Amino acid sequence: MKREKWTGKMGFILVSVGSAIGLGNIWLFSWRVGEYGGAAFLIPYLLFVFGIASVGLMEEWAFGRSQVKGAIGAFENVFEEKKEGAGKIGAALGFIPVAAVFSIYIFYAIVIGWLLKYFFLSFTGAFNVINIPEYFGTFTGTANTIGWHAVAVIGTMVIVFFGVQRGIEKANKIMMPVLFAILLILVIRSVTLEGAMDGIKYIFVPEWSKLAEVKTWIMALGQAFFTLSLGGATMLVYGSYARDDTDIPSASIQAVSFNFMASMLAALAIIPAVFAFGLDPAAGPGLLFVSIPTVFAKMPGGYIFGILFFLSVVFAGFSSSVSMLEPAVEGFMDKTGFSRGKAVLLLSVVAFLIGLPLDVDMSKFGTWADITTIYVLPFGAFVAAVVFFWVFGADKARAEINKNSNIRFGKWFEPYGKYIFVLVAFVVLVLNIIYGGIG
Ligand code: PHE
C-alpha cells in the first residue's frame, strides 16, 4: 500500500497546530499566565517555545520525514544503518514514545468524554438548573462517564480510520478554523463584560518579580514542551507524511505562532469572564468544568456562548486525540501489515478497555494521567532527541531540517541540537519528576 502524504504545507501546518492546541492551551496556559507573573510569564514562555521547543518540533518532523516512518520504524532504520542487527534495539526504543503518546490518549479520551457531556449539558440549558460545583464531582469517577468516553473513542477512531488526508487533515481543516472563529467571538464577549478588567489585568499586568522565581521558568519550559506535543511520536509521525518540499523551519515558526495565538485567545476568552463573575481562575478541570459553566449560567447570552465554548474545546480535544492515536496505528500497520481499519479498530478497543477502570475511579485516573504526562511523555521526547541528534547524527539532522528551506541553519545548529536541545529535553524530564509535573 502506498504511504499517504498531507496535501501540502498548509495541511501539514494545520494538523500540527491541531495537535498542539489542546487542553494544555485551555486549562493550563490561561491560569499559568496569571499565576506566574502575567505578561512577565510570556518572556520565558516565548523564549522557550520559539528558542528551544521549536527545535524539538523541527527535530521530530525532520526525523519522521527523513525515514518516511513513525518512531518505531524510524528508530529501527537509523540503528540498523549504524550497525547491522541493531535495528531491533532501535525498534524497541521507538516503541517507548509511541506507547507514551498512546497512554496519554487513553486518559485524554476520557476528558473528551467529559467535554462532550458538558457540550450536551450546554445544549439542554442545564447549567442554569444543576448545582455546577457539585455536579462535576458526582459525574466524574462514575459509570455515567462510560458512554461519553465511548463516544470520544469512536469519534477519534472514525477520523483516524479515514486516514491521513481524508481523515486527519480533513477533520482539522474543518475544526481549526471553527475553533479560532469561536475563540474570537468568545474573546469579544468576555472582555466586554462588566468587571472584565480585573481579568485582563491578571493576564497582562506584568509582575516582574516573578521572573526572579525559578518556578516561573520551569513552568514555562514544561508548558513549551507539552503544548507542542513533544513526545517523540506525534510530531514524528506527522513529519513522516510531510512532502519533501515542505519548509520545516518556516512551518515550525508558523505552527508555534498559531499555537501561541490560540493560547492567548483562550486566556482572553476565559479569564476576564471568570473575573467578571468573581470566580476562581483555577487550573485544570476546576476551570473548565466548574468556573466556566458557572460563568455561562450567569452571563447574558450564556446559553449560546456556552454551546460555542464547549464545541470549541471538543474540537481542540479531538484534533489532539487523533494525533495521539495515529502514531500507534502507523506503527501497528507498519509492523504487522494489518490494514488501517483493523489497526484503528483494535487499538481503539484496547484504549477504551484500559480506560474503563479510570472512568470509575478518579484516583486511578489521576495516577494514570500523572505517570503518563510526568514520566513517560518527556522520556519519549528525550529519547527521540538523542536518537536523532546522536545516532542519526547532528550533521544529517541539520541537512534534513534545512532541506528545501528558505531559512538555512548554519553549522552552529549541530551543537545546539546535539548538546543544548538534548540537555534541555533531559532537564525537562528531571524537572517533571522533581516537581511532580510541569507540562
Ligand atoms: N499539545 C497537546 C495539548 O496541549 C497535548 C499533546 C501531547 C498532544 C502529546 C499530542 C501529544 O493538549
Short mmCIF file of C-alpha atoms and ligand atoms in Angstrom, two decimals:
data_model
loop_
_atom_site.label_atom_id
_atom_site.label_comp_id
_atom_site.label_asym_id
_atom_site.label_seq_id
_atom_site.Cartn_x
_atom_site.Cartn_y
_atom_site.Cartn_z
CA MET A 1 0.00 0.00 0.00
CA LYS A 2 1.27 3.45 -0.88
CA ARG A 3 2.02 5.70 2.04
CA GLU A 4 -0.19 8.74 2.24
CA LYS A 5 1.03 12.33 2.44
CA TRP A 6 -0.58 15.59 3.52
CA THR A 7 -1.98 17.56 0.60
CA GLY A 8 0.64 20.25 1.11
CA LYS A 9 2.38 22.56 3.54
CA MET A 10 -0.85 24.20 4.64
CA GLY A 11 -2.42 20.88 5.56
CA PHE A 12 0.72 19.84 7.38
CA ILE A 13 0.80 23.01 9.46
CA LEU A 14 -2.89 22.73 10.18
CA VAL A 15 -2.76 19.19 11.53
CA SER A 16 0.27 20.02 13.63
CA VAL A 17 -1.41 23.08 15.04
CA GLY A 18 -4.41 20.87 15.72
CA SER A 19 -2.27 18.51 17.72
CA ALA A 20 -0.56 21.34 19.56
CA ILE A 21 -3.77 23.11 20.53
CA GLY A 22 -5.38 21.08 23.26
CA LEU A 23 -6.16 21.10 26.92
CA GLY A 24 -2.70 22.46 27.61
CA ASN A 25 -3.65 25.71 25.90
CA ILE A 26 -7.02 25.93 27.54
CA TRP A 27 -6.96 24.72 31.09
CA LEU A 28 -3.32 25.35 31.86
CA PHE A 29 -1.94 28.24 29.85
CA SER A 30 -4.50 30.86 30.86
CA TRP A 31 -4.11 30.03 34.51
CA ARG A 32 -0.32 29.92 34.33
CA VAL A 33 -0.01 33.30 32.69
CA GLY A 34 -1.92 34.84 35.55
CA GLU A 35 -0.25 32.82 38.25
CA TYR A 36 3.33 33.29 37.13
CA GLY A 37 3.52 37.00 36.56
CA GLY A 38 1.07 37.91 33.79
CA ALA A 39 2.81 39.38 30.80
CA ALA A 40 6.14 38.68 32.52
CA PHE A 41 5.47 34.94 32.11
CA LEU A 42 5.34 35.44 28.37
CA ILE A 43 9.05 36.23 28.33
CA PRO A 44 10.28 32.80 29.42
CA TYR A 45 7.40 31.15 27.61
CA LEU A 46 8.16 32.74 24.25
CA LEU A 47 11.86 32.24 24.74
CA PHE A 48 11.41 28.54 25.38
CA VAL A 49 8.71 27.86 22.87
CA PHE A 50 10.44 29.63 19.96
CA GLY A 51 14.04 29.11 21.02
CA ILE A 52 14.01 25.56 22.33
CA ALA A 53 10.78 23.64 21.86
CA SER A 54 10.53 24.70 18.21
CA VAL A 55 13.83 22.88 17.69
CA GLY A 56 12.19 19.77 19.11
CA LEU A 57 9.34 20.24 16.70
CA MET A 58 11.71 20.51 13.73
CA GLU A 59 13.67 17.54 15.02
CA GLU A 60 10.62 15.29 15.26
CA TRP A 61 9.23 16.38 11.91
CA ALA A 62 12.56 16.02 10.13
CA PHE A 63 13.22 12.68 11.74
CA GLY A 64 9.90 11.29 10.52
CA ARG A 65 10.28 12.82 7.08
CA SER A 66 13.81 11.52 6.60
CA GLN A 67 12.82 7.92 7.39
CA VAL A 68 9.30 8.05 5.99
CA LYS A 69 8.24 6.10 9.08
CA GLY A 70 6.82 6.70 12.54
CA ALA A 71 9.04 6.38 15.60
CA ILE A 72 9.31 2.57 15.64
CA GLY A 73 10.34 2.21 12.01
CA ALA A 74 12.42 5.38 12.06
CA PHE A 75 14.47 4.36 15.10
CA GLU A 76 14.86 0.90 13.61
CA ASN A 77 16.24 2.25 10.32
CA VAL A 78 18.66 4.58 12.00
CA PHE A 79 20.01 1.89 14.33
CA GLU A 80 20.27 -0.69 11.57
CA GLU A 81 22.24 1.73 9.44
CA LYS A 82 24.69 2.27 12.27
CA LYS A 83 25.19 -1.38 12.95
CA GLU A 84 23.75 -4.40 11.25
CA GLY A 85 21.38 -6.23 13.53
CA ALA A 86 20.94 -3.25 15.84
CA GLY A 87 17.63 -2.39 14.21
CA LYS A 88 15.75 -4.46 16.75
CA ILE A 89 17.06 -2.35 19.59
CA GLY A 90 16.03 0.75 17.68
CA ALA A 91 12.52 -0.58 17.13
CA ALA A 92 12.22 -1.42 20.82
CA LEU A 93 13.34 2.08 21.77
CA GLY A 94 10.97 3.60 19.25
CA PHE A 95 8.15 1.73 20.87
CA ILE A 96 8.57 3.88 24.01
CA PRO A 97 7.42 7.23 22.57
CA VAL A 98 4.59 5.58 20.68
CA ALA A 99 3.38 3.84 23.82
CA ALA A 100 3.80 7.10 25.75
CA VAL A 101 1.53 9.06 23.47
CA PHE A 102 -0.94 6.18 23.27
CA SER A 103 -1.12 6.03 27.04
CA ILE A 104 -1.89 9.74 27.10
CA TYR A 105 -4.62 9.06 24.59
CA ILE A 106 -6.19 6.58 26.99
CA PHE A 107 -6.97 9.28 29.56
CA TYR A 108 -7.36 12.16 27.14
CA ALA A 109 -10.32 10.32 25.58
CA ILE A 110 -11.96 10.26 29.00
CA VAL A 111 -11.58 14.03 29.33
CA ILE A 112 -13.02 14.50 25.85
CA GLY A 113 -15.93 12.38 27.07
CA TRP A 114 -16.50 14.83 29.94
CA LEU A 115 -16.30 17.70 27.46
CA LEU A 116 -18.88 16.05 25.22
CA LYS A 117 -21.16 15.67 28.20
CA TYR A 118 -20.77 19.36 29.05
CA PHE A 119 -21.36 20.27 25.42
CA PHE A 120 -24.59 18.31 25.68
CA LEU A 121 -25.45 19.97 29.00
CA SER A 122 -24.94 23.39 27.48
CA PHE A 123 -27.49 22.46 24.80
CA THR A 124 -30.11 21.41 27.28
CA GLY A 125 -29.64 24.59 29.27
CA ALA A 126 -28.64 22.52 32.27
CA PHE A 127 -26.10 24.99 33.65
CA ASN A 128 -28.97 27.07 34.95
CA VAL A 129 -30.52 24.12 36.69
CA ILE A 130 -27.81 21.92 38.15
CA ASN A 131 -25.57 22.66 41.08
CA ILE A 132 -22.44 23.09 38.99
CA PRO A 133 -19.65 22.55 41.54
CA GLU A 134 -21.39 19.52 42.94
CA TYR A 135 -22.30 18.11 39.57
CA PHE A 136 -18.75 17.61 38.38
CA GLY A 137 -17.89 15.59 41.43
CA THR A 138 -20.91 13.35 41.09
CA PHE A 139 -20.43 12.80 37.36
CA THR A 140 -16.71 12.08 37.09
CA GLY A 141 -15.45 8.87 38.59
CA THR A 142 -18.78 7.15 37.94
CA ALA A 143 -20.13 4.76 35.33
CA ASN A 144 -22.10 7.68 33.85
CA THR A 145 -18.95 8.76 32.07
CA ILE A 146 -18.52 5.49 30.18
CA GLY A 147 -20.96 6.23 27.38
CA TRP A 148 -19.37 9.64 26.76
CA HIS A 149 -15.93 8.11 26.87
CA ALA A 150 -17.09 5.63 24.23
CA VAL A 151 -18.29 8.48 22.01
CA ALA A 152 -14.88 10.16 22.32
CA VAL A 153 -13.09 6.93 21.36
CA ILE A 154 -15.45 6.33 18.44
CA GLY A 155 -15.07 9.91 17.21
CA THR A 156 -11.28 9.67 17.27
CA MET A 157 -11.45 6.24 15.66
CA VAL A 158 -13.60 7.42 12.77
CA ILE A 159 -11.29 10.32 11.96
CA VAL A 160 -8.15 8.17 12.09
CA PHE A 161 -9.90 5.41 10.15
CA PHE A 162 -10.25 7.68 7.13
CA GLY A 163 -6.51 8.12 7.08
CA VAL A 164 -4.04 10.92 6.69
CA GLN A 165 -5.70 13.08 4.05
CA ARG A 166 -9.35 12.19 4.17
CA GLY A 167 -9.45 11.71 7.92
CA ILE A 168 -6.96 13.69 9.98
CA GLU A 169 -6.31 16.51 7.55
CA LYS A 170 -9.91 16.93 6.56
CA ALA A 171 -11.14 16.96 10.15
CA ASN A 172 -8.56 19.56 11.13
CA LYS A 173 -9.41 21.69 8.12
CA ILE A 174 -12.91 21.94 9.50
CA MET A 175 -12.16 22.05 13.21
CA MET A 176 -9.28 24.53 13.30
CA PRO A 177 -10.91 27.48 11.51
CA VAL A 178 -14.09 26.94 13.53
CA LEU A 179 -12.06 26.81 16.74
CA PHE A 180 -10.33 30.11 16.00
CA ALA A 181 -13.56 31.78 14.94
CA ILE A 182 -15.33 30.68 18.11
CA LEU A 183 -12.46 31.79 20.30
CA LEU A 184 -12.57 35.23 18.70
CA ILE A 185 -16.27 35.56 19.35
CA LEU A 186 -15.80 34.45 22.94
CA VAL A 187 -12.96 36.91 23.48
CA ILE A 188 -15.19 39.77 22.39
CA ARG A 189 -17.92 38.60 24.75
CA SER A 190 -15.55 38.06 27.62
CA VAL A 191 -13.62 41.32 27.52
CA THR A 192 -16.76 43.43 27.16
CA LEU A 193 -18.34 42.07 30.34
CA GLU A 194 -18.60 44.40 33.26
CA GLY A 195 -15.74 43.68 35.60
CA ALA A 196 -13.63 42.05 32.88
CA MET A 197 -10.83 44.50 33.55
CA ASP A 198 -9.57 42.59 36.56
CA GLY A 199 -9.13 39.51 34.42
CA ILE A 200 -7.37 41.44 31.71
CA LYS A 201 -5.03 42.81 34.34
CA TYR A 202 -4.47 39.31 35.69
CA ILE A 203 -3.25 38.26 32.25
CA PHE A 204 -1.41 41.35 31.14
CA VAL A 205 -0.06 43.35 34.05
CA PRO A 206 3.49 42.10 34.38
CA GLU A 207 4.70 41.12 37.78
CA TRP A 208 8.39 41.36 37.05
CA SER A 209 9.38 39.91 40.41
CA LYS A 210 8.07 36.55 39.23
CA LEU A 211 10.93 36.40 36.75
CA ALA A 212 13.26 36.06 39.70
CA GLU A 213 11.49 32.88 40.74
CA VAL A 214 12.91 29.67 39.32
CA LYS A 215 9.48 28.09 39.24
CA THR A 216 8.23 30.60 36.69
CA TRP A 217 10.93 29.49 34.27
CA ILE A 218 10.36 25.84 34.97
CA MET A 219 6.62 26.06 34.34
CA ALA A 220 7.22 28.00 31.14
CA LEU A 221 9.61 25.32 29.94
CA GLY A 222 7.24 22.47 30.74
CA GLN A 223 4.41 24.30 29.04
CA ALA A 224 6.54 24.84 25.92
CA PHE A 225 7.26 21.13 25.52
CA PHE A 226 3.79 19.86 26.27
CA THR A 227 1.97 22.40 24.17
CA LEU A 228 3.98 21.45 21.07
CA SER A 229 3.12 17.77 21.67
CA LEU A 230 6.78 16.85 22.02
CA GLY A 231 6.98 13.21 22.99
CA GLY A 232 8.85 11.62 20.13
CA ALA A 233 5.82 10.13 18.41
CA THR A 234 3.09 12.54 17.35
CA MET A 235 5.07 15.18 15.51
CA LEU A 236 7.39 12.48 14.25
CA VAL A 237 4.64 10.53 12.53
CA TYR A 238 3.09 13.76 11.24
CA GLY A 239 6.50 14.62 9.78
CA SER A 240 6.63 11.24 8.10
CA TYR A 241 3.63 12.25 5.99
CA ALA A 242 5.19 15.60 5.04
CA ARG A 243 6.30 16.16 1.48
CA ASP A 244 9.97 16.62 0.78
CA ASP A 245 9.44 20.17 -0.37
CA THR A 246 7.93 21.21 2.96
CA ASP A 247 9.93 24.02 4.52
CA ILE A 248 10.32 22.67 8.05
CA PRO A 249 11.81 25.71 9.80
CA SER A 250 9.19 28.06 8.43
CA ALA A 251 6.40 25.57 9.15
CA SER A 252 7.68 25.38 12.70
CA ILE A 253 7.60 29.14 13.20
CA GLN A 254 4.07 29.24 11.83
CA ALA A 255 2.82 26.34 13.91
CA VAL A 256 4.33 27.78 17.09
CA SER A 257 2.79 31.17 16.34
CA PHE A 258 -0.68 29.77 15.69
CA ASN A 259 -0.47 27.70 18.83
CA PHE A 260 0.55 30.75 20.86
CA MET A 261 -2.26 32.74 19.34
CA ALA A 262 -4.75 30.07 20.36
CA SER A 263 -3.40 30.11 23.90
CA MET A 264 -3.76 33.86 24.18
CA LEU A 265 -7.25 33.80 22.70
CA ALA A 266 -8.29 31.06 25.10
CA ALA A 267 -6.87 33.04 28.02
CA LEU A 268 -8.73 36.16 26.93
CA ALA A 269 -11.93 34.23 26.37
CA ILE A 270 -11.81 32.61 29.76
CA ILE A 271 -10.06 34.70 32.39
CA PRO A 272 -11.82 38.08 32.06
CA ALA A 273 -15.20 36.32 32.12
CA VAL A 274 -14.21 34.32 35.18
CA PHE A 275 -13.15 37.51 36.97
CA ALA A 276 -16.25 39.38 35.88
CA PHE A 277 -18.33 36.93 37.88
CA GLY A 278 -15.99 36.81 40.82
CA LEU A 279 -14.99 33.19 40.26
CA ASP A 280 -11.78 31.29 40.76
CA PRO A 281 -9.39 31.26 37.79
CA ALA A 282 -8.40 27.73 38.78
CA ALA A 283 -6.13 25.45 36.80
CA GLY A 284 -7.19 22.19 35.22
CA PRO A 285 -10.60 20.54 35.41
CA GLY A 286 -11.87 23.02 38.02
CA LEU A 287 -11.60 25.82 35.50
CA LEU A 288 -13.27 24.00 32.61
CA PHE A 289 -15.96 22.11 34.44
CA VAL A 290 -16.83 24.37 37.34
CA SER A 291 -15.81 28.02 36.89
CA ILE A 292 -16.65 28.21 33.21
CA PRO A 293 -20.11 26.62 33.30
CA THR A 294 -20.91 28.93 36.21
CA VAL A 295 -19.89 31.87 34.05
CA PHE A 296 -22.24 30.76 31.30
CA ALA A 297 -25.07 30.30 33.74
CA LYS A 298 -24.72 33.94 34.78
CA MET A 299 -23.65 35.66 31.59
CA PRO A 300 -26.14 37.40 29.28
CA GLY A 301 -26.40 35.15 26.23
CA GLY A 302 -24.64 32.45 28.19
CA TYR A 303 -26.71 29.71 26.60
CA ILE A 304 -25.34 30.24 23.13
CA PHE A 305 -21.82 31.19 24.28
CA GLY A 306 -21.73 28.07 26.41
CA ILE A 307 -22.57 25.88 23.44
CA LEU A 308 -19.92 27.59 21.35
CA PHE A 309 -17.34 27.31 24.08
CA PHE A 310 -17.76 23.60 24.67
CA LEU A 311 -17.87 22.92 20.94
CA SER A 312 -14.52 24.66 20.55
CA VAL A 313 -12.96 22.71 23.40
CA VAL A 314 -14.31 19.45 22.00
CA PHE A 315 -12.62 20.34 18.70
CA ALA A 316 -9.38 21.17 20.50
CA GLY A 317 -9.63 17.77 22.17
CA PHE A 318 -10.30 15.72 19.05
CA SER A 319 -7.63 17.45 16.99
CA SER A 320 -5.15 16.36 19.69
CA SER A 321 -6.55 12.91 20.34
CA VAL A 322 -6.25 11.84 16.71
CA SER A 323 -2.58 12.82 16.91
CA MET A 324 -2.14 10.54 19.92
CA LEU A 325 -3.76 7.54 18.25
CA GLU A 326 -2.14 7.88 14.84
CA PRO A 327 1.44 7.03 15.95
CA ALA A 328 0.29 3.67 17.35
CA VAL A 329 -1.85 2.98 14.29
CA GLU A 330 1.05 3.71 11.95
CA GLY A 331 3.42 1.56 13.98
CA PHE A 332 0.95 -1.27 14.12
CA MET A 333 0.26 -1.19 10.39
CA ASP A 334 3.94 -1.00 9.63
CA LYS A 335 4.93 -3.89 11.86
CA THR A 336 2.05 -6.29 11.26
CA GLY A 337 0.90 -5.39 7.77
CA PHE A 338 -2.64 -5.00 9.12
CA SER A 339 -4.93 -2.65 7.24
CA ARG A 340 -5.58 0.78 8.70
CA GLY A 341 -9.12 -0.24 9.50
CA LYS A 342 -8.09 -3.25 11.54
CA ALA A 343 -5.31 -1.41 13.34
CA VAL A 344 -7.57 1.50 14.26
CA LEU A 345 -10.33 -0.75 15.49
CA LEU A 346 -8.07 -2.93 17.57
CA LEU A 347 -6.16 -0.07 19.19
CA SER A 348 -9.35 1.85 19.89
CA VAL A 349 -10.86 -1.11 21.68
CA VAL A 350 -7.66 -1.56 23.69
CA ALA A 351 -7.56 2.13 24.62
CA PHE A 352 -11.18 2.08 25.65
CA LEU A 353 -10.85 -1.06 27.75
CA ILE A 354 -7.74 0.17 29.57
CA GLY A 355 -9.57 3.43 30.17
CA LEU A 356 -12.61 1.79 31.75
CA PRO A 357 -11.17 1.39 35.26
CA LEU A 358 -10.09 5.06 35.07
CA ASP A 359 -13.63 6.11 34.21
CA VAL A 360 -14.98 4.93 37.50
CA ASP A 361 -12.11 5.79 39.82
CA MET A 362 -10.78 9.32 39.95
CA SER A 363 -7.74 8.39 41.95
CA LYS A 364 -6.73 5.79 39.34
CA PHE A 365 -7.44 8.39 36.68
CA GLY A 366 -5.18 10.89 38.42
CA THR A 367 -2.37 8.42 38.85
CA TRP A 368 -2.55 7.38 35.20
CA ALA A 369 -2.62 10.97 33.98
CA ASP A 370 0.34 11.83 36.22
CA ILE A 371 2.52 8.90 35.26
CA THR A 372 1.97 9.33 31.55
CA THR A 373 2.50 13.09 31.42
CA ILE A 374 5.20 13.39 34.07
CA TYR A 375 7.42 10.45 33.25
CA VAL A 376 6.55 8.72 30.03
CA LEU A 377 5.92 11.58 27.60
CA PRO A 378 9.03 13.64 28.49
CA PHE A 379 11.05 10.44 28.33
CA GLY A 380 9.79 9.88 24.79
CA ALA A 381 10.76 13.41 23.80
CA PHE A 382 14.23 12.93 25.24
CA VAL A 383 14.83 9.55 23.59
CA ALA A 384 13.77 10.84 20.17
CA ALA A 385 16.13 13.80 20.50
CA VAL A 386 19.05 11.55 21.43
CA VAL A 387 18.42 9.13 18.59
CA PHE A 388 18.04 11.93 16.04
CA PHE A 389 20.95 14.14 17.02
CA TRP A 390 23.34 11.44 18.20
CA VAL A 391 22.57 8.17 16.43
CA PHE A 392 21.29 9.58 13.14
CA GLY A 393 23.85 12.36 13.52
CA ALA A 394 23.72 16.12 14.01
CA ASP A 395 25.12 16.86 10.54
CA LYS A 396 22.46 14.80 8.80
CA ALA A 397 19.84 16.21 11.14
CA ARG A 398 20.74 19.75 10.16
CA ALA A 399 20.73 18.85 6.45
CA GLU A 400 17.27 17.30 6.75
CA ILE A 401 15.87 20.31 8.59
CA ASN A 402 17.42 22.69 6.06
CA LYS A 403 16.22 20.68 3.07
CA ASN A 404 14.16 22.85 0.73
CA SER A 405 14.00 25.58 3.33
CA ASN A 406 14.50 29.30 2.89
CA ILE A 407 15.85 29.52 6.39
CA ARG A 408 19.21 27.78 6.49
CA PHE A 409 20.63 26.87 9.83
CA GLY A 410 24.40 27.18 9.94
CA LYS A 411 26.91 24.82 11.46
CA TRP A 412 26.10 26.20 14.94
CA PHE A 413 22.82 24.34 14.79
CA GLU A 414 24.58 21.00 15.19
CA PRO A 415 25.98 21.55 18.69
CA TYR A 416 22.78 23.41 19.51
CA GLY A 417 20.71 20.32 18.78
CA LYS A 418 23.19 17.76 19.97
CA TYR A 419 24.10 19.36 23.29
CA ILE A 420 21.72 22.14 24.19
CA PHE A 421 18.44 20.69 22.99
CA VAL A 422 19.19 17.18 24.20
CA LEU A 423 20.28 18.54 27.56
CA VAL A 424 17.17 20.67 27.90
CA ALA A 425 14.97 17.70 26.98
CA PHE A 426 16.69 15.78 29.74
CA VAL A 427 16.22 18.65 32.18
CA VAL A 428 12.52 18.75 31.30
CA LEU A 429 12.28 15.09 32.23
CA VAL A 430 14.14 15.56 35.52
CA LEU A 431 12.15 18.67 36.47
CA ASN A 432 8.92 16.87 35.73
CA ILE A 433 9.94 14.19 38.16
CA ILE A 434 11.13 16.62 40.84
CA TYR A 435 8.12 18.93 40.60
CA GLY A 436 5.54 16.20 40.00
CA GLY A 437 4.66 17.60 36.60
CA ILE A 438 5.45 20.82 34.78
CA GLY A 439 3.85 20.16 31.38
N1 PHE B 1 -0.32 19.54 22.85
C1 PHE B 1 -1.46 18.90 23.42
C2 PHE B 1 -2.16 19.86 24.41
O1 PHE B 1 -1.73 20.96 24.63
C3 PHE B 1 -1.13 17.65 24.16
C4 PHE B 1 -0.42 16.58 23.41
C5 PHE B 1 0.68 15.97 23.96
C6 PHE B 1 -0.87 16.14 22.16
C7 PHE B 1 1.36 14.96 23.29
C8 PHE B 1 -0.22 15.12 21.49
C9 PHE B 1 0.89 14.53 22.06
O2 PHE B 1 -3.15 19.49 24.99
#
